[in-house]
mmCIF file of C-alpha atoms in Angstrom:
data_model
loop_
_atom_site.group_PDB
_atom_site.id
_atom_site.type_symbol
_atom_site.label_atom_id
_atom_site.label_comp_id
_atom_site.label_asym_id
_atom_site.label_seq_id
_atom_site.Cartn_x
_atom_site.Cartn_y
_atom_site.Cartn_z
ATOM 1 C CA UNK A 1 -20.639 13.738 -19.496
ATOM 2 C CA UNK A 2 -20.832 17.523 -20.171
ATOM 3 C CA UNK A 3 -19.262 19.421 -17.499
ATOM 4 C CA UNK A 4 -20.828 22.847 -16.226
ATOM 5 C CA UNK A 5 -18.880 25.746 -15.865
ATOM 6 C CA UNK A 6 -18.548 25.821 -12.333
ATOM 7 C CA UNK A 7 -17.073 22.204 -13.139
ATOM 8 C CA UNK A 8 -14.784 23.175 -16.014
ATOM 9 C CA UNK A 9 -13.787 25.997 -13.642
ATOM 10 C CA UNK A 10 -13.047 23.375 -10.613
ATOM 11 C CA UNK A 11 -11.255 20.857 -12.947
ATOM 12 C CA UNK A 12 -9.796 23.638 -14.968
ATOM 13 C CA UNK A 13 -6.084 22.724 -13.629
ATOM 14 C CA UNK A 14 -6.183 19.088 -14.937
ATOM 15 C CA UNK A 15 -8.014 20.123 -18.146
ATOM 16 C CA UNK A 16 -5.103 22.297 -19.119
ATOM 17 C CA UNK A 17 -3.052 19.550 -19.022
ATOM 18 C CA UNK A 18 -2.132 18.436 -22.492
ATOM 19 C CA UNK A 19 -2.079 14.350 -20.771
ATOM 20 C CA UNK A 20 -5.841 14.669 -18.962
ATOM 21 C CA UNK A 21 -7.616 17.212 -20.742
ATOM 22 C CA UNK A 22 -11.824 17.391 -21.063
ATOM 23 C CA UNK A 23 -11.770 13.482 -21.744
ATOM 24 C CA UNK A 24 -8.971 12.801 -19.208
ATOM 25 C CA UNK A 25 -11.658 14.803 -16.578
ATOM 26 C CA UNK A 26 -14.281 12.638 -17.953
ATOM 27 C CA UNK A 27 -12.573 9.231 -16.973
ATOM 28 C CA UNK A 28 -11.620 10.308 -13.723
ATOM 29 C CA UNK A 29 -15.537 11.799 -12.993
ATOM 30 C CA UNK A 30 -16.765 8.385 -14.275
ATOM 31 C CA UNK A 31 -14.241 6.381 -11.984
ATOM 32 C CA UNK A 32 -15.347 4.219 -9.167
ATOM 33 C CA UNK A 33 -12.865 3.966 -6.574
ATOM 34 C CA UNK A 34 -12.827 2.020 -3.163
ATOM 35 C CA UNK A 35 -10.581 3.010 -0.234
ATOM 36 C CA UNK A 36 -10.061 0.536 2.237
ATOM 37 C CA UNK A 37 -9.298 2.309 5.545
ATOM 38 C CA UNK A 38 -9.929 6.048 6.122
ATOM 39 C CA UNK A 39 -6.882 6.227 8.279
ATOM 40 C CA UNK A 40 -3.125 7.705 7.535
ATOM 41 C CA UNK A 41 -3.142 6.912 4.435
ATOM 42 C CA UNK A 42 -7.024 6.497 3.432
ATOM 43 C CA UNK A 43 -7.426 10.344 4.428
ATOM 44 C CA UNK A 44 -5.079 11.922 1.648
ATOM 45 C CA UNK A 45 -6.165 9.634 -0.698
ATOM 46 C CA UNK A 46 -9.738 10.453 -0.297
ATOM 47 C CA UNK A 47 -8.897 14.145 0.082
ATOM 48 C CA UNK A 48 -7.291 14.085 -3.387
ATOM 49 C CA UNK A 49 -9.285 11.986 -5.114
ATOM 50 C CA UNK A 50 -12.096 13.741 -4.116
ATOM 51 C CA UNK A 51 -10.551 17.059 -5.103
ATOM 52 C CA UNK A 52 -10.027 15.836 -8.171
ATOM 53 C CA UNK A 53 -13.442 14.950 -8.679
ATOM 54 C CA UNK A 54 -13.483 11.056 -8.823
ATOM 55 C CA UNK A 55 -17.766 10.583 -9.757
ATOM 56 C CA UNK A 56 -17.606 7.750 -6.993
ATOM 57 C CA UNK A 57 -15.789 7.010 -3.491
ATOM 58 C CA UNK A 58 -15.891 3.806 -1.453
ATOM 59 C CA UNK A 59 -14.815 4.194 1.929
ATOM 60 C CA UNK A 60 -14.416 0.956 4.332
ATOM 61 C CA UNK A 61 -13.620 1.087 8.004
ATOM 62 C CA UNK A 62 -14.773 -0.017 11.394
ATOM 63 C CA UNK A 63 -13.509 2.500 13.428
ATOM 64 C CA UNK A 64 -14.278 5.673 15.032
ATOM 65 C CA UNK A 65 -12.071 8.622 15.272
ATOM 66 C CA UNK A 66 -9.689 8.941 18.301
ATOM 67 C CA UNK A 67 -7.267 11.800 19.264
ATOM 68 C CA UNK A 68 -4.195 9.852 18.388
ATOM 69 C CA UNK A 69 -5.468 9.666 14.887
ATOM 70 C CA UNK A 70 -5.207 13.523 14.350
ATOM 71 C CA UNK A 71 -1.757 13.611 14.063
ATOM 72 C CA UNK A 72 -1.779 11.937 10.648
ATOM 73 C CA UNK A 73 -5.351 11.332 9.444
ATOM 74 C CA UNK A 74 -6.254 14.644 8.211
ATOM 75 C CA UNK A 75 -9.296 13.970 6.941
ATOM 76 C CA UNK A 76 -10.663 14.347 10.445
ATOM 77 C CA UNK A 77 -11.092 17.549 12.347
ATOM 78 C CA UNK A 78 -10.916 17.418 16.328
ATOM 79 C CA UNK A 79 -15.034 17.452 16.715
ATOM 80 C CA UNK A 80 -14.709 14.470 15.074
ATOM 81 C CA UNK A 81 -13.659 12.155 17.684
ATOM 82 C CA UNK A 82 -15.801 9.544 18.423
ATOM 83 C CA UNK A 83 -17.581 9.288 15.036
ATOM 84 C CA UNK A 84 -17.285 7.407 12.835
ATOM 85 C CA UNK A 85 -14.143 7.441 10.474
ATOM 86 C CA UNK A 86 -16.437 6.590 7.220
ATOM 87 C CA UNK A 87 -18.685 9.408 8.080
ATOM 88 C CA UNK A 88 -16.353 11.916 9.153
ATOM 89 C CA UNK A 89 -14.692 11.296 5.874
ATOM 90 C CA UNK A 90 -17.467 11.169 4.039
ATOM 91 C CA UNK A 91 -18.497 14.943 5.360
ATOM 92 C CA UNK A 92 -15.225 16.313 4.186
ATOM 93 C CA UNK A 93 -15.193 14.676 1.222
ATOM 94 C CA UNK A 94 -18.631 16.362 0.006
ATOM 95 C CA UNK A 95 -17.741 19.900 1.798
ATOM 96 C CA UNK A 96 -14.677 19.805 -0.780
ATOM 97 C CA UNK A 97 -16.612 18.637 -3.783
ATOM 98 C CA UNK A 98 -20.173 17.829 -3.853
ATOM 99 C CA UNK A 99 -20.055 16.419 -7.291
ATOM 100 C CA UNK A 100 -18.385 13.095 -5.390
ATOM 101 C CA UNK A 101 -20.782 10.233 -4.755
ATOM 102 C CA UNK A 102 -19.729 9.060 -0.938
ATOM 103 C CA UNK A 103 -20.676 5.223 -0.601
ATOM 104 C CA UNK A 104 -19.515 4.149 3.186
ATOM 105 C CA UNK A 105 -19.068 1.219 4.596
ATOM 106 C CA UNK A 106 -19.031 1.176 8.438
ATOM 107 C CA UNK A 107 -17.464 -2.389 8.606
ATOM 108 C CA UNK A 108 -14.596 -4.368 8.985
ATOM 109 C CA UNK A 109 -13.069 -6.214 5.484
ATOM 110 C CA UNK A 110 -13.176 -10.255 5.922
ATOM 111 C CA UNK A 111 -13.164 -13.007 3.318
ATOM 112 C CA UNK A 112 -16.951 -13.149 3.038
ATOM 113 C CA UNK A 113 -17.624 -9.548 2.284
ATOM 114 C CA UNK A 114 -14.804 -8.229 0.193
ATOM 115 C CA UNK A 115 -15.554 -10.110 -3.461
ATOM 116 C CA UNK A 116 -19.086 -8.314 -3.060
ATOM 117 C CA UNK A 117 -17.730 -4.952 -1.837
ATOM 118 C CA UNK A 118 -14.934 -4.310 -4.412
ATOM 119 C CA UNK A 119 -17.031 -5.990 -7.587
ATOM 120 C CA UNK A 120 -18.687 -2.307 -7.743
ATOM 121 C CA UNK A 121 -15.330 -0.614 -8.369
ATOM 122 C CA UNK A 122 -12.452 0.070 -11.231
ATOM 123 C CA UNK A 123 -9.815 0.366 -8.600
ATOM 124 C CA UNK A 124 -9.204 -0.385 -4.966
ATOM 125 C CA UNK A 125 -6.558 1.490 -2.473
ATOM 126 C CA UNK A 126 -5.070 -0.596 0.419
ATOM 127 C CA UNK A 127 -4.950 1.977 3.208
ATOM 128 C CA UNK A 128 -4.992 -0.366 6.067
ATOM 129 C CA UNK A 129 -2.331 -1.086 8.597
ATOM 130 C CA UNK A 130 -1.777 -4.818 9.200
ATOM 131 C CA UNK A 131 -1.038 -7.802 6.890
ATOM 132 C CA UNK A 132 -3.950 -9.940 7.184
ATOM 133 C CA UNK A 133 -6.131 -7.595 5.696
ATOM 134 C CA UNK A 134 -3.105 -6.234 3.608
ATOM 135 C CA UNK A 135 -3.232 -9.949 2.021
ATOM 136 C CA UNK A 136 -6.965 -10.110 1.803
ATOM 137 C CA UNK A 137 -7.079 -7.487 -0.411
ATOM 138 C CA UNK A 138 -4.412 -8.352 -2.292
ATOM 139 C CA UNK A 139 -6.352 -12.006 -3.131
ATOM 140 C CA UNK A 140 -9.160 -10.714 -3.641
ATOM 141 C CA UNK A 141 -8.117 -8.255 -5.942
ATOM 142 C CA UNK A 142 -6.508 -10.845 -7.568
ATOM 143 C CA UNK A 143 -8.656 -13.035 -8.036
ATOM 144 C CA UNK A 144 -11.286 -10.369 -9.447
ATOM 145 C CA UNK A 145 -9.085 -8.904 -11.448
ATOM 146 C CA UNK A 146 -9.404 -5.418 -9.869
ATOM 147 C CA UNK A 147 -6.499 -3.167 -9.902
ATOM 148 C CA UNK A 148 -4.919 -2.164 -6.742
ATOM 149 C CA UNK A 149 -2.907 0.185 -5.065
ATOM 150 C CA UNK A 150 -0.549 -1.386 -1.988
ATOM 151 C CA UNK A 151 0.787 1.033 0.620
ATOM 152 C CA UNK A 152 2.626 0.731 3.928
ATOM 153 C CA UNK A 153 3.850 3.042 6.409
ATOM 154 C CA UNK A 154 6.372 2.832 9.415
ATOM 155 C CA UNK A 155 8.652 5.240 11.408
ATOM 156 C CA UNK A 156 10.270 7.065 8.928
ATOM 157 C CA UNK A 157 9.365 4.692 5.884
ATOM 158 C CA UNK A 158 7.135 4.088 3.300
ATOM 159 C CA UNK A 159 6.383 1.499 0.527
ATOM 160 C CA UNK A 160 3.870 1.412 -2.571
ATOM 161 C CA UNK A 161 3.293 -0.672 -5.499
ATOM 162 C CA UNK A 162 0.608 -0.404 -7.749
ATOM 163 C CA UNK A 163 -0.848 -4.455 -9.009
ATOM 164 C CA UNK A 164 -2.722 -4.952 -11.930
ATOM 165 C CA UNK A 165 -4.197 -7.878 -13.413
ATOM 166 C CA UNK A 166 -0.880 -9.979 -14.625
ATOM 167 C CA UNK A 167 1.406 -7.885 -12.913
ATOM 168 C CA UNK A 168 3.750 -9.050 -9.817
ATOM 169 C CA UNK A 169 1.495 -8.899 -7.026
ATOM 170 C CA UNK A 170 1.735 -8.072 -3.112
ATOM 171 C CA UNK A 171 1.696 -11.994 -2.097
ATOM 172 C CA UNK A 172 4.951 -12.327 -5.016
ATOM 173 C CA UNK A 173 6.863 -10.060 -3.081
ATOM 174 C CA UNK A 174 5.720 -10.573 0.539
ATOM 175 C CA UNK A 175 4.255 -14.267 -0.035
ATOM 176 C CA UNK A 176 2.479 -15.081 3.243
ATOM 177 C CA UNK A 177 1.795 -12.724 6.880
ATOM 178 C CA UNK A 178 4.746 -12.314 8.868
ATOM 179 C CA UNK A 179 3.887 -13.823 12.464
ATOM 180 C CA UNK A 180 1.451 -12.092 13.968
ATOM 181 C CA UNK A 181 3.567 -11.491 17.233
ATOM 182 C CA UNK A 182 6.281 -9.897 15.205
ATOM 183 C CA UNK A 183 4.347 -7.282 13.555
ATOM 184 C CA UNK A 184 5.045 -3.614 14.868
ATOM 185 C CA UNK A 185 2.034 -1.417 13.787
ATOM 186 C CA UNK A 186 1.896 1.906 13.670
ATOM 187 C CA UNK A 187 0.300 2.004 16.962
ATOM 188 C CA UNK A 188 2.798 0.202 18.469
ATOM 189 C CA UNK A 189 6.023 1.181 16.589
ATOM 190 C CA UNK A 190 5.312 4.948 15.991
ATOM 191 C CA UNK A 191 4.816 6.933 12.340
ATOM 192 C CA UNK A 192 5.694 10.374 11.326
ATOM 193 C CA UNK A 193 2.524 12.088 10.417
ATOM 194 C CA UNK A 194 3.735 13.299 7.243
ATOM 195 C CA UNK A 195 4.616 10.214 5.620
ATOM 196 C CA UNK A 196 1.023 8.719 5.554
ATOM 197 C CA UNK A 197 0.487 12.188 3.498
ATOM 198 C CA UNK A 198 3.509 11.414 1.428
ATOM 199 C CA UNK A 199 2.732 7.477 0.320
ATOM 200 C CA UNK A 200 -0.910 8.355 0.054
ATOM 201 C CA UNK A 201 -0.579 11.070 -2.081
ATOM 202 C CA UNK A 202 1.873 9.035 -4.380
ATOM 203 C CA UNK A 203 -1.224 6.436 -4.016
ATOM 204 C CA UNK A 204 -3.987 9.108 -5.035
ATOM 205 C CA UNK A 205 -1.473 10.010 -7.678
ATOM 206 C CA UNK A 206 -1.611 6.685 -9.394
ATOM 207 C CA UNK A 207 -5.703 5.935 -8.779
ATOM 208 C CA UNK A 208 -5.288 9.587 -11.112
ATOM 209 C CA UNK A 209 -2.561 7.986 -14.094
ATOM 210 C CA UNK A 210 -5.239 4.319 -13.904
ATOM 211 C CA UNK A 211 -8.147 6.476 -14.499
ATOM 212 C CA UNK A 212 -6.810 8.377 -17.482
ATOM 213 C CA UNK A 213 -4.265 6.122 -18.686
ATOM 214 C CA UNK A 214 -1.576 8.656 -18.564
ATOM 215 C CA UNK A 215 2.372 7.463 -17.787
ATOM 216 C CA UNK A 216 3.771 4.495 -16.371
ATOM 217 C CA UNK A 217 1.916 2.929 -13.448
ATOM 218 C CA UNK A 218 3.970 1.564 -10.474
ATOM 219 C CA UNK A 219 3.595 -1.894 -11.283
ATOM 220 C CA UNK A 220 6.581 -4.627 -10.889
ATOM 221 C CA UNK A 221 8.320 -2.049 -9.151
ATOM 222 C CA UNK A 222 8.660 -1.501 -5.347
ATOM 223 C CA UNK A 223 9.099 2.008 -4.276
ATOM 224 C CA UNK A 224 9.954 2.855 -1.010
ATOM 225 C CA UNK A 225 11.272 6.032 0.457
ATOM 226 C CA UNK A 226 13.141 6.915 3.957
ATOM 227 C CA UNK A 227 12.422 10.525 5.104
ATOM 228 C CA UNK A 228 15.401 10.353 7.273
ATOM 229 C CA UNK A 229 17.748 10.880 4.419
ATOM 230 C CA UNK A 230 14.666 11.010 1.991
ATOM 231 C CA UNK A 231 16.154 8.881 -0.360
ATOM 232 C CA UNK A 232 13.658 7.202 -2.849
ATOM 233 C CA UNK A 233 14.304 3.921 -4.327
ATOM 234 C CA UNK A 234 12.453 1.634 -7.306
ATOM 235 C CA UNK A 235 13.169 -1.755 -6.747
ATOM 236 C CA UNK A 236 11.960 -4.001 -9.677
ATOM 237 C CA UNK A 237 10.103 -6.960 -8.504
ATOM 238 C CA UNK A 238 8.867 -9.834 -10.647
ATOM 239 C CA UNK A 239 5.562 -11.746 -11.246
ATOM 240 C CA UNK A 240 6.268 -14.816 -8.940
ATOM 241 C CA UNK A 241 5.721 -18.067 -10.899
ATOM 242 C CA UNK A 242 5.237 -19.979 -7.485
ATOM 243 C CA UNK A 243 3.224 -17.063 -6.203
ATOM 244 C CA UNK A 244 0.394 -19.069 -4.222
ATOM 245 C CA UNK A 245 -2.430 -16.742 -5.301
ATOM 246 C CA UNK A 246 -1.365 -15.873 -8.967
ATOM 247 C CA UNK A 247 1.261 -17.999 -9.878
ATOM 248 C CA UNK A 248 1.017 -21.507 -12.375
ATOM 249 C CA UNK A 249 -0.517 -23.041 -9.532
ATOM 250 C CA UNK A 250 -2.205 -20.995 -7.272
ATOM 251 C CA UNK A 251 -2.833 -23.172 -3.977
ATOM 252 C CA UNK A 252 -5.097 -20.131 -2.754
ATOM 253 C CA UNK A 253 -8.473 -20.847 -3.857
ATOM 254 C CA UNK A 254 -10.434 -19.497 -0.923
ATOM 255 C CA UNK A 255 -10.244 -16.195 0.299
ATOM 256 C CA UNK A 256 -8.381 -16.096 4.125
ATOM 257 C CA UNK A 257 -8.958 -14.426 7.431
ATOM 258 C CA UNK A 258 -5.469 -14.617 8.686
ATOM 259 C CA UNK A 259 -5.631 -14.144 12.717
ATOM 260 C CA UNK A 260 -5.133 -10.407 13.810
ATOM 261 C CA UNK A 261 -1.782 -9.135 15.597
ATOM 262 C CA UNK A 262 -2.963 -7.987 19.128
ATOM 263 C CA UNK A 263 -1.650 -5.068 20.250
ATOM 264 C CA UNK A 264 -1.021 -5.939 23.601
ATOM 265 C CA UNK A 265 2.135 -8.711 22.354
ATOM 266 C CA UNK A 266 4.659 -6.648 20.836
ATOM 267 C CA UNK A 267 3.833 -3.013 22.694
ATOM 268 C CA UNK A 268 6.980 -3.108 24.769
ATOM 269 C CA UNK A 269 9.173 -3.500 21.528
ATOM 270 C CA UNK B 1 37.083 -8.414 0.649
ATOM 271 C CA UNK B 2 34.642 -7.692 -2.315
ATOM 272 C CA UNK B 3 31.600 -5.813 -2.788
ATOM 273 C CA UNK B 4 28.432 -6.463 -3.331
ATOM 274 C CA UNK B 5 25.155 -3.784 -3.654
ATOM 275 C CA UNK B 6 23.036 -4.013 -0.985
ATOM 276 C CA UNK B 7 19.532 -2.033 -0.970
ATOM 277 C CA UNK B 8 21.570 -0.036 -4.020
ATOM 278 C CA UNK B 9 24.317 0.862 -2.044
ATOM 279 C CA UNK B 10 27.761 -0.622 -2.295
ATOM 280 C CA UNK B 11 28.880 -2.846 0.811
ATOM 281 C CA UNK B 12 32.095 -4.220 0.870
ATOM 282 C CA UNK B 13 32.292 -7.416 2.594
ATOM 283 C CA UNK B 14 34.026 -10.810 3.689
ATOM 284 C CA UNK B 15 32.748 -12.961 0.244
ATOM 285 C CA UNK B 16 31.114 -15.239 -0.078
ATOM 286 C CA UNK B 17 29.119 -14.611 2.708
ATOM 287 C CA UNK B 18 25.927 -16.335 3.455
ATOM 288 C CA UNK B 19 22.536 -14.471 3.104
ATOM 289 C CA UNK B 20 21.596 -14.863 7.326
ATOM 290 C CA UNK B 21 24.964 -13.460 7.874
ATOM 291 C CA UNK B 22 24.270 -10.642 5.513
ATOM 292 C CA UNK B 23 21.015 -10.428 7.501
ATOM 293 C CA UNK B 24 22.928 -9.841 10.714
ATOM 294 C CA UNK B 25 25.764 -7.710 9.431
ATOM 295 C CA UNK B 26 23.489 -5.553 8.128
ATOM 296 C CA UNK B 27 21.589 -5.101 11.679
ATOM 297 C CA UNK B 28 18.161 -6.613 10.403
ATOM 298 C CA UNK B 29 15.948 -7.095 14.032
ATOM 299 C CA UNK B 30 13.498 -9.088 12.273
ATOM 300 C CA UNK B 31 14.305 -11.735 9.504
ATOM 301 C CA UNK B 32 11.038 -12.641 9.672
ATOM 302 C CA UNK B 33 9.998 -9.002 8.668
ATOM 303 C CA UNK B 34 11.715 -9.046 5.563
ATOM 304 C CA UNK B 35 11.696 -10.452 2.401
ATOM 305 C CA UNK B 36 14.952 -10.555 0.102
ATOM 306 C CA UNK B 37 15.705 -10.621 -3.345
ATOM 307 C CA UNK B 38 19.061 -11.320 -4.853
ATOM 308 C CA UNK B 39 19.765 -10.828 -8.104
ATOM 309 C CA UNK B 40 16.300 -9.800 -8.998
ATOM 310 C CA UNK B 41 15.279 -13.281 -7.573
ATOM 311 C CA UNK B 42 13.132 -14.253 -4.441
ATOM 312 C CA UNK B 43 14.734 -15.955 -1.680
ATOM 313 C CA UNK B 44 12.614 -18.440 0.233
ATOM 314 C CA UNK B 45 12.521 -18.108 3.658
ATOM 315 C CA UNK B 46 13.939 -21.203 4.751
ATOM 316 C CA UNK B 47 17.506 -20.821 2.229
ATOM 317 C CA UNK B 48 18.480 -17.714 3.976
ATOM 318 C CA UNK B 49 21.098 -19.720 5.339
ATOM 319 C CA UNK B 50 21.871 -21.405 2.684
ATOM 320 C CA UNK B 51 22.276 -19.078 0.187
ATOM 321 C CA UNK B 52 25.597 -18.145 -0.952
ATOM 322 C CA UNK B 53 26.212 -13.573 -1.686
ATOM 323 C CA UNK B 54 29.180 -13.935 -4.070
ATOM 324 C CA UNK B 55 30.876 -10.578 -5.661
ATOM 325 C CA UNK B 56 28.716 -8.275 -7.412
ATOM 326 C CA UNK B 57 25.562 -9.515 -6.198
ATOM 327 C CA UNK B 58 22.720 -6.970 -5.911
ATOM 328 C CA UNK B 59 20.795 -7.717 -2.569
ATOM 329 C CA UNK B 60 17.702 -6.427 -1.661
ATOM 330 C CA UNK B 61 16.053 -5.821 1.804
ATOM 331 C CA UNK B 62 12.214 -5.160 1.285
ATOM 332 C CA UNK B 63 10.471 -4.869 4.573
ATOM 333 C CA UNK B 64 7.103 -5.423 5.345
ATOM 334 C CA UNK B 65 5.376 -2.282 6.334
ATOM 335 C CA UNK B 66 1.657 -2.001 7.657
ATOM 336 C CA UNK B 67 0.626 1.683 8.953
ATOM 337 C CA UNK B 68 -3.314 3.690 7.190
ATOM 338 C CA UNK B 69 -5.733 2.129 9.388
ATOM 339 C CA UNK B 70 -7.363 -0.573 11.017
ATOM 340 C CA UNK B 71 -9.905 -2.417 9.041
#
């Protein structure tokens, strides 16, 4: 790819560093990347990696905007309510840099559609907010061997790890859904805007290091963070032998719709 | 009394202690909303409460944690 010099003026920041340089700009232009969720944590991620020039975006989500949203999901501007989150995304995303090709998918993630939808793509970023799909991804990533980026957000906290093929995986820490009436969501249980900027950015950060191959990727480590006392913590977590997607023998051969926490059962909690 | 690390901090408890009593002590709502390690080692659910947190044991709390968006 031969950059332009508007382009070697937009990328010039990353190009001066000695790690990305021209060819460092090159991978990330030529990376594919899929965000699952253009929510809290989607909408930094996308914002970033489509600053930072990422050739292609994939942007999955069902919903439409509503005012509750704007607190954290800054990716979408107040006119935006009502429409829908892949295209409101998808118009910021080119306003910032028109070099990014926007593919959107106005849909829901199940087991029959998300082999076919991440296939196209070198890396996928979980940006959703509740475990069934949180373990979908995870499976299917795993069993396609696409690398992934895991995030979660609540109150005060955040959590990230970054899975690659071989590497301890989501269902090796978290092995199956917690109940489904048990689950406080964001919706229910409350988030401070800024963290969904904080853990996505640390996830755009690391779609940045897979695409260039620069530094240590998160993998077999844990981090989470409070921003109450904003301490920041690296907990190392192992490949699960027993793990029943990737361990020695994986019972999970099917891909799983795991039943949805309503949000009715645990909204007085 | 001894202590043992828990979520990298040092706790000083009653020892040995069992892991569901380490659960409570340490004001966890949810067991089911949390998966443990000890030692670098996954607990399974059903041996929180019989698993034994002797001296020097590193425990750790990861919760599960949803928030982005709906999809």
């Amino acid at each position: 790819m031969d950059f332009n010099e508007d382009q070697i003026q937009r990328y010039s920041r990353h190009i001066l560093l000695q790690d990305v340089g021209v060819e460092g700009q090159e991978k990330i232009s030529n990376g594919k990347v899929l965000i699952i969720g253009a929510g809290g944590l989607g909408a930094p991620v996308a914002l970033y990696l489509a600053a930072a020039g990422v050739g292609t975006i994939g942007i999955i989500d069902g919903d439409v905007v509503d005012l509750s949203n704007l607190q954290r999901q800054v990716i979408h501007f107040t006119p935006d309510v009502n429409k829908s989150k892949v295209q409101s995304a998808k118009e910021k995303i080119n306003l910032l840099n028109p070099d990014v090709n926007v593919i959107t998918y106005y849909d829901l993630l199940t087991a029959s559609n998300a082999l076919e939808i991440i296939k196209d793509y070198d890396f996928i970023v979980d940006g959703t907010d509740n475990f069934p799909v949180k373990f979908l991804i995870n499976d299917a990533c795993v069993k396609a061997g696409k690398p992934f980026s895991h995030g979660g957000i609540l109150r005060f906290d955040g959590q990230t790890i970054t899975v690659l093929p071989g590497s301890a995986c989501y269902r090796c820490v978290f092995h199956a859904p917690p109940p489904a009436n048990a689950v406080p969501t964001c919706s229910q249980a409350g988030v401070l805007g800024a963290i969904a900027g904080m853990l996505g950015t640390i996830q755009a950060a690391e779609v940045l290091k897979y695409l260039t191959g620069v530094g240590d990727l998160l993998t077999n480590r844990l981090l989470t963070f409070n921003a109450k006392t904003m301490d920041f913590r690296t907990i190392k977590v192992k490949h699960n032998s027993k793990c029943q997607v990737c361990g020695d023998h994986p019972t999970i051969t099917e891909l799983i719709d795991y039943e949805q926490a309503t949000c009715e059962i645990k909204s007085n909690h | 009394m001894g202590s043992i690390l828990v979520n990298g901090k040092t706790q000083e408890v009653e020892l040995p202690i069992s892991l569901i009593d380490l659960i409570k002590k340490n004001n966890v709502e949810q067991p089911e909303m949390v998966s443990i390690q000890v030692n670098g080692e996954f607990v399974d659910r059903n041996n929180f409460d019989s698993t034994q947190i002797n001296a020097n044991d590193e425990v750790d709390f990861l919760y599960f944690m949803g928030g982005g968006s709906r999809c």
